[in-house]
CSV table of C-alpha atoms in Angstrom, one decimal:
chain,number,residue,atom,x,y,z
A,197,UNK,CA,130.8,166.9,156.8
A,198,UNK,CA,131.8,163.5,155.5
A,199,UNK,CA,135.1,162.7,153.7
A,200,UNK,CA,133.4,162.1,150.4
A,201,UNK,CA,131.9,165.6,150.5
A,202,UNK,CA,135.4,167.0,151.2
A,203,UNK,CA,136.7,165.3,148.1
A,204,UNK,CA,133.8,166.7,146.1
A,205,UNK,CA,134.6,170.2,147.5
A,206,UNK,CA,138.2,169.8,146.2
A,207,UNK,CA,136.9,168.9,142.7
A,208,UNK,CA,134.7,172.0,142.7
A,209,UNK,CA,137.6,174.1,143.9
A,210,UNK,CA,139.7,173.0,140.9
A,211,UNK,CA,136.8,173.8,138.5
A,212,UNK,CA,136.4,177.3,140.1
A,213,UNK,CA,140.2,178.0,139.8
A,214,UNK,CA,140.5,176.7,136.3
A,215,UNK,CA,139.4,180.0,134.5
A,216,UNK,CA,142.3,181.8,136.1
A,217,UNK,CA,144.6,180.2,133.6
A,218,UNK,CA,143.1,182.6,131.0
A,219,UNK,CA,144.5,185.5,132.9
A,220,UNK,CA,148.0,184.2,132.6
A,221,UNK,CA,147.5,183.6,128.9
A,222,UNK,CA,147.6,187.4,128.3
A,223,UNK,CA,151.1,187.6,129.7
A,224,UNK,CA,152.1,184.3,128.0
A,225,UNK,CA,151.1,185.7,124.6
A,226,UNK,CA,153.8,188.5,124.9
A,227,UNK,CA,156.5,186.1,126.0
A,228,UNK,CA,155.6,183.6,123.3
A,229,UNK,CA,155.4,186.2,120.6
A,230,UNK,CA,158.9,187.5,121.4
A,231,UNK,CA,160.2,184.0,121.6
A,232,UNK,CA,158.6,183.1,118.2
A,233,UNK,CA,160.3,186.2,116.6
A,234,UNK,CA,163.7,185.2,117.8
A,235,UNK,CA,163.1,181.5,117.0
A,236,UNK,CA,162.0,182.1,113.4
A,237,UNK,CA,164.7,184.7,112.8
A,238,UNK,CA,167.4,182.4,114.1
A,239,UNK,CA,166.3,179.5,111.9
A,240,UNK,CA,166.0,181.6,108.8
A,241,UNK,CA,169.4,183.3,109.2
A,242,UNK,CA,171.0,179.9,109.9
A,243,UNK,CA,169.6,178.6,106.6
A,244,UNK,CA,170.6,181.7,104.7
A,245,UNK,CA,174.1,181.7,106.1
A,246,UNK,CA,174.6,178.1,105.0
A,247,UNK,CA,172.9,178.6,101.6
A,248,UNK,CA,170.4,176.0,102.4
A,249,UNK,CA,166.6,176.0,101.6
A,250,UNK,CA,164.4,177.1,104.4
A,251,UNK,CA,162.5,174.3,106.1
A,252,UNK,CA,159.1,175.8,106.9
A,253,UNK,CA,157.7,172.9,108.9
A,254,UNK,CA,159.8,173.5,112.1
A,255,UNK,CA,158.9,177.2,111.9
A,256,UNK,CA,155.2,176.3,112.5
A,257,UNK,CA,156.0,175.1,116.1
A,258,UNK,CA,155.8,178.6,117.7
A,259,UNK,CA,152.4,179.3,116.0
A,260,UNK,CA,151.0,176.0,117.2
A,261,UNK,CA,152.1,176.8,120.7
A,262,UNK,CA,150.6,180.2,120.3
A,263,UNK,CA,147.2,178.7,119.5
A,264,UNK,CA,147.5,176.5,122.5
A,265,UNK,CA,148.2,179.5,124.7
A,266,UNK,CA,145.3,181.5,123.3
A,267,UNK,CA,142.8,178.7,124.0
A,268,UNK,CA,144.6,177.1,126.9
A,269,UNK,CA,141.6,176.1,129.1
A,270,UNK,CA,139.8,174.5,126.1
A,271,UNK,CA,142.5,173.0,123.9
A,272,UNK,CA,145.1,171.9,126.5
A,273,UNK,CA,143.4,171.4,129.8
A,274,UNK,CA,140.1,170.4,128.3
A,275,UNK,CA,141.7,167.7,126.1
A,276,UNK,CA,143.9,166.3,128.9
A,277,UNK,CA,141.1,166.2,131.4
A,278,UNK,CA,138.7,164.7,128.9
A,279,UNK,CA,141.2,161.9,128.2
A,280,UNK,CA,142.1,161.2,131.9
A,281,UNK,CA,138.7,161.8,133.6
A,282,UNK,CA,137.4,158.3,132.5
A,283,UNK,CA,140.3,156.8,134.4
A,284,UNK,CA,139.4,158.6,137.5
A,285,UNK,CA,135.7,157.7,137.3
A,286,UNK,CA,136.5,154.0,136.5
A,287,UNK,CA,138.8,153.6,139.5
A,288,UNK,CA,136.4,155.4,141.8
A,289,UNK,CA,133.5,153.1,140.7
A,290,UNK,CA,135.8,150.1,141.4
A,291,UNK,CA,136.5,151.5,144.9
A,292,UNK,CA,132.8,152.1,145.7
A,293,UNK,CA,131.9,148.5,144.7
A,294,UNK,CA,134.7,147.1,146.9
A,295,UNK,CA,133.8,149.3,149.9
A,296,UNK,CA,130.1,148.3,149.5
A,297,UNK,CA,131.0,144.6,149.6
A,298,UNK,CA,133.3,145.2,152.6
A,299,UNK,CA,130.5,146.9,154.6
A,300,UNK,CA,128.1,144.0,153.9
A,301,UNK,CA,130.7,141.4,155.0
A,302,UNK,CA,131.6,143.4,158.1
A,303,UNK,CA,127.9,143.5,159.2
A,304,UNK,CA,127.5,139.8,158.5
A,305,UNK,CA,130.7,139.1,160.6
A,306,UNK,CA,129.5,141.2,163.5
A,307,UNK,CA,126.2,139.4,163.5
A,308,UNK,CA,127.8,135.9,163.4
A,309,UNK,CA,130.3,136.9,166.0
A,310,UNK,CA,127.6,137.9,168.4
A,311,UNK,CA,125.7,134.7,167.8
A,312,UNK,CA,128.8,132.7,168.4
A,313,UNK,CA,129.4,134.3,171.7
A,314,UNK,CA,125.8,133.7,172.7
A,315,UNK,CA,126.3,130.0,172.1
A,316,UNK,CA,129.1,130.0,174.7
A,317,UNK,CA,127.6,129.9,178.2
A,318,UNK,CA,130.7,131.4,179.7
A,319,UNK,CA,130.6,134.5,177.4
A,320,UNK,CA,126.9,134.9,176.6
A,321,UNK,CA,126.2,137.2,179.6
A,322,UNK,CA,129.0,139.6,178.4
A,323,UNK,CA,127.1,140.6,175.2
A,324,UNK,CA,123.5,140.0,176.1
A,325,UNK,CA,121.5,141.8,178.9
A,326,UNK,CA,119.0,138.9,179.0
A,327,UNK,CA,121.6,136.3,179.6
A,328,UNK,CA,123.2,138.5,182.2
A,329,UNK,CA,119.9,138.9,184.1
A,330,UNK,CA,119.2,135.2,183.7
A,331,UNK,CA,122.5,134.3,185.2
A,332,UNK,CA,121.9,136.7,188.1
A,333,UNK,CA,118.5,135.1,188.8
A,334,UNK,CA,120.2,131.7,189.1
A,335,UNK,CA,122.4,133.0,191.9
A,336,UNK,CA,121.2,133.3,195.5
A,337,UNK,CA,122.1,135.7,198.3
A,338,UNK,CA,124.8,133.7,200.0
A,339,UNK,CA,128.2,135.3,200.4
A,340,UNK,CA,129.6,133.1,197.7
A,341,UNK,CA,126.8,134.2,195.3
A,342,UNK,CA,127.4,137.8,196.1
A,343,UNK,CA,131.1,137.4,195.3
A,344,UNK,CA,130.2,135.7,192.0
A,345,UNK,CA,127.8,138.6,191.2
A,346,UNK,CA,130.6,141.2,191.9
A,347,UNK,CA,132.9,139.2,189.7
A,348,UNK,CA,130.4,139.1,186.9
A,349,UNK,CA,129.8,142.9,187.1
A,350,UNK,CA,133.6,143.5,187.1
A,351,UNK,CA,134.2,141.0,184.2
A,352,UNK,CA,131.4,142.6,182.1
A,353,UNK,CA,132.6,146.1,182.8
A,354,UNK,CA,136.1,145.0,181.8
A,355,UNK,CA,134.8,143.4,178.6
A,356,UNK,CA,132.8,146.5,177.7
A,357,UNK,CA,135.8,148.7,178.4
A,358,UNK,CA,138.0,146.5,176.2
A,359,UNK,CA,135.5,146.6,173.4
A,360,UNK,CA,135.2,150.4,173.7
A,361,UNK,CA,139.0,150.7,173.6
A,362,UNK,CA,139.2,148.4,170.5
A,363,UNK,CA,136.4,150.4,168.7
A,364,UNK,CA,138.2,153.7,169.6
A,365,UNK,CA,141.5,152.5,168.1
A,366,UNK,CA,139.6,151.2,165.1
A,367,UNK,CA,137.7,154.5,164.6
A,368,UNK,CA,140.9,156.5,165.1
A,369,UNK,CA,142.8,154.5,162.5
A,370,UNK,CA,139.9,154.8,160.1
A,371,UNK,CA,139.9,158.5,160.5
A,372,UNK,CA,143.7,158.6,159.9
A,373,UNK,CA,143.2,156.4,156.9
A,374,UNK,CA,140.6,158.8,155.4
A,375,UNK,CA,142.7,161.8,156.4
A,376,UNK,CA,145.7,160.3,154.5
A,377,UNK,CA,143.5,160.0,151.4
A,378,UNK,CA,142.3,163.6,151.9
A,379,UNK,CA,145.9,164.8,152.2
A,380,UNK,CA,146.8,163.2,148.9
A,381,UNK,CA,143.8,164.7,147.2
A,382,UNK,CA,144.4,168.1,148.7
A,383,UNK,CA,148.0,168.3,147.6
A,384,UNK,CA,147.0,166.9,144.2
A,385,UNK,CA,144.4,169.6,143.8
A,386,UNK,CA,146.9,172.3,144.8
A,387,UNK,CA,149.5,171.0,142.3
A,388,UNK,CA,146.9,170.8,139.5
A,389,UNK,CA,145.7,174.4,140.2
A,390,UNK,CA,149.3,175.7,140.1
A,391,UNK,CA,150.2,173.8,136.9
A,392,UNK,CA,146.9,174.9,135.3
A,393,UNK,CA,147.3,178.6,136.1
A,394,UNK,CA,151.0,178.8,135.2
A,395,UNK,CA,150.6,176.4,132.2
A,396,UNK,CA,150.4,179.2,129.6
A,397,UNK,CA,153.7,180.6,130.9
A,398,UNK,CA,155.4,177.1,130.6
A,399,UNK,CA,154.1,176.9,127.0
A,400,UNK,CA,155.4,180.4,126.2
A,401,UNK,CA,158.8,179.7,127.6
A,402,UNK,CA,159.0,176.5,125.5
A,403,UNK,CA,158.8,178.6,122.4
A,404,UNK,CA,162.3,179.9,123.1
A,405,UNK,CA,165.1,178.0,121.6
A,406,UNK,CA,166.8,175.8,124.2
A,407,UNK,CA,163.7,175.6,126.5
A,408,UNK,CA,161.7,173.1,124.4
A,409,UNK,CA,161.9,170.5,127.2
A,410,UNK,CA,159.7,172.8,129.4
A,411,UNK,CA,156.7,171.7,127.4
A,412,UNK,CA,157.3,167.9,127.9
A,413,UNK,CA,158.1,168.4,131.6
A,414,UNK,CA,154.9,170.4,132.2
A,415,UNK,CA,152.8,167.7,130.4
A,416,UNK,CA,154.5,164.8,132.3
A,417,UNK,CA,154.0,166.5,135.6
A,418,UNK,CA,150.4,167.5,135.0
A,419,UNK,CA,149.5,163.9,133.9
A,420,UNK,CA,151.5,162.4,136.8
A,421,UNK,CA,149.8,164.6,139.4
A,422,UNK,CA,146.4,164.0,137.8
A,423,UNK,CA,146.9,160.2,138.2
A,424,UNK,CA,147.4,160.5,141.9
A,425,UNK,CA,143.7,160.0,142.6
A,426,UNK,CA,143.3,156.9,140.4
A,427,UNK,CA,146.3,155.3,141.9
A,428,UNK,CA,145.1,156.1,145.4
A,429,UNK,CA,141.7,154.6,144.5
A,430,UNK,CA,143.3,151.4,143.2
A,431,UNK,CA,145.4,151.1,146.4
A,432,UNK,CA,142.2,151.6,148.5
A,433,UNK,CA,140.4,149.0,146.4
A,434,UNK,CA,143.2,146.5,146.9
A,435,UNK,CA,143.0,147.0,150.7
A,436,UNK,CA,139.2,146.7,150.7
A,437,UNK,CA,139.4,143.5,148.6
A,438,UNK,CA,142.0,142.1,151.0
A,439,UNK,CA,139.9,142.9,154.0
A,440,UNK,CA,136.9,141.4,152.3
A,441,UNK,CA,138.9,138.1,151.8
A,442,UNK,CA,139.8,138.1,155.5
A,443,UNK,CA,136.2,138.7,156.5
A,444,UNK,CA,135.0,135.9,154.3
A,445,UNK,CA,137.5,133.6,156.0
A,446,UNK,CA,136.3,134.7,159.4
A,447,UNK,CA,132.7,134.2,158.3
A,448,UNK,CA,133.5,130.6,157.3
A,449,UNK,CA,135.0,130.0,160.7
A,450,UNK,CA,132.0,131.6,162.5
A,451,UNK,CA,129.7,129.3,160.6
A,452,UNK,CA,131.1,126.4,162.6
A,453,UNK,CA,128.9,126.0,165.7
A,454,UNK,CA,132.0,124.8,167.7
A,455,UNK,CA,134.1,127.9,166.9
A,456,UNK,CA,134.3,130.5,169.6
A,457,UNK,CA,135.7,133.9,168.5
A,458,UNK,CA,138.3,135.8,170.6
A,459,UNK,CA,137.2,139.3,169.4
A,460,UNK,CA,140.7,140.2,168.3
A,461,UNK,CA,141.1,142.9,165.6
A,462,UNK,CA,144.9,142.8,165.4
A,463,UNK,CA,144.9,141.9,161.6
A,464,UNK,CA,142.5,144.7,160.8
A,465,UNK,CA,144.5,147.3,162.7
A,466,UNK,CA,147.8,146.1,161.0
A,467,UNK,CA,146.2,146.6,157.6
A,468,UNK,CA,144.9,150.0,158.5
A,469,UNK,CA,148.4,151.1,159.5
A,470,UNK,CA,149.8,149.6,156.2
A,471,UNK,CA,147.2,151.6,154.3
A,472,UNK,CA,148.0,154.9,156.0
A,473,UNK,CA,151.7,154.4,155.2
A,474,UNK,CA,151.0,153.2,151.7
A,475,UNK,CA,149.0,156.3,150.7
A,476,UNK,CA,152.2,158.3,150.8
A,477,UNK,CA,153.8,156.1,148.2
A,478,UNK,CA,151.2,157.2,145.6
A,479,UNK,CA,153.4,160.0,144.1
A,480,UNK,CA,156.2,157.6,143.6
A,481,UNK,CA,154.0,155.1,141.8
A,482,UNK,CA,152.6,157.7,139.5
A,483,UNK,CA,156.1,158.8,138.7
A,484,UNK,CA,156.7,155.2,137.3
A,485,UNK,CA,153.6,155.5,135.1
A,486,UNK,CA,154.5,158.8,133.3
A,487,UNK,CA,158.0,160.2,133.0
A,488,UNK,CA,159.4,162.6,130.5
A,489,UNK,CA,162.6,161.7,128.8
A,490,UNK,CA,162.1,158.0,129.3
A,491,UNK,CA,161.8,157.3,125.6
A,492,UNK,CA,165.0,159.2,124.9
A,493,UNK,CA,166.9,157.1,127.4
A,494,UNK,CA,165.4,154.0,125.9
A,495,UNK,CA,166.4,155.1,122.4
A,496,UNK,CA,169.9,156.0,123.6
A,497,UNK,CA,170.3,152.5,125.1
A,498,UNK,CA,169.0,150.9,121.9
A,499,UNK,CA,171.4,152.9,119.8
A,500,UNK,CA,174.4,151.9,122.0
A,501,UNK,CA,173.4,148.3,121.8
A,502,UNK,CA,173.1,148.5,118.0
A,503,UNK,CA,176.5,150.2,117.8
A,504,UNK,CA,178.1,147.5,119.8
A,505,UNK,CA,176.4,144.8,117.7
A,506,UNK,CA,177.7,146.6,114.6
A,507,UNK,CA,181.2,146.7,115.9
A,508,UNK,CA,181.1,143.0,116.8
A,509,UNK,CA,179.6,142.2,113.4
A,510,UNK,CA,182.2,144.3,111.6
A,511,UNK,CA,185.1,142.7,113.5
A,512,UNK,CA,183.7,139.2,112.7
A,513,UNK,CA,183.2,140.1,109.0
A,514,UNK,CA,186.8,141.4,108.9
A,515,UNK,CA,188.2,138.2,110.4
A,516,UNK,CA,186.2,136.1,107.9
A,517,UNK,CA,187.4,138.2,105.0
A,518,UNK,CA,191.0,137.9,106.2
A,519,UNK,CA,190.7,134.1,106.4
A,520,UNK,CA,189.3,133.9,102.9
A,521,UNK,CA,192.0,136.2,101.5
A,522,UNK,CA,194.7,134.1,103.2
A,523,UNK,CA,193.3,130.9,101.6
A,524,UNK,CA,193.2,132.5,98.2
A,525,UNK,CA,196.8,133.6,98.4
A,526,UNK,CA,197.8,130.1,99.3
């Protein structure tokens, strides 16, 4: 089974587990109903004790949350997924286009690299059986020619072994790269399933006075985890584009008839290692995109700056008024 099929299985798993959130909604209804009773009673008694008019609008909050709990898979999860799914599809399409271009450039580079080695008489027999047989026919059966034949066989075996080793390391890193992406997608699916199933409980707890932040925390975490896959696709697209640029540069060099490639894949291996490590920074990056409480901190900082500016302006105005008063007294 290919890695793309495994990602598709994870998406089907999420869809299959999604209806389980309706089961938790039954328990959440009782918790939310009890919380709404205490919430409304507290607000009403506070208004009566202070002889103030009852503000009805804040009392509608528990009922709105109750509706969300009753139709949680449709209203809450359906709305969030409908808004965020185009982002996932867009980044995945971008990744597919970059990978398609990368595969075409890699095939073109391999073809030009083989042709460049065939142009070099000292290396042509290493990659071509015809050139190898032709060079053997040019040799005779003298002891010197037999030694040259043995050296050619050993050099070709060494070259083939080196190529097999490079391809093995390359394939191993590609598997680890794909496995890192699969690990991110698997953990993302697990988190989304847990948040979806226990979401009604989080909404019910947020009805209680003092636990209102539970709602914003749940929303921020769900959106943040949901965006893991788009961020990972963007990272993969960036690496694919970077590799495409390197391949284009190699193709330009191979187009020169006098250029002889060395067959080194060091740069490619380095970027594969960077990609494997970089995949595990995806949760940190998504935490920068969506974060609950950020607006509150921003507002608090703005208020502090405004207060400091007001103090400075007040002090300046007082000094000016004092100077004017002093001039009038004189």
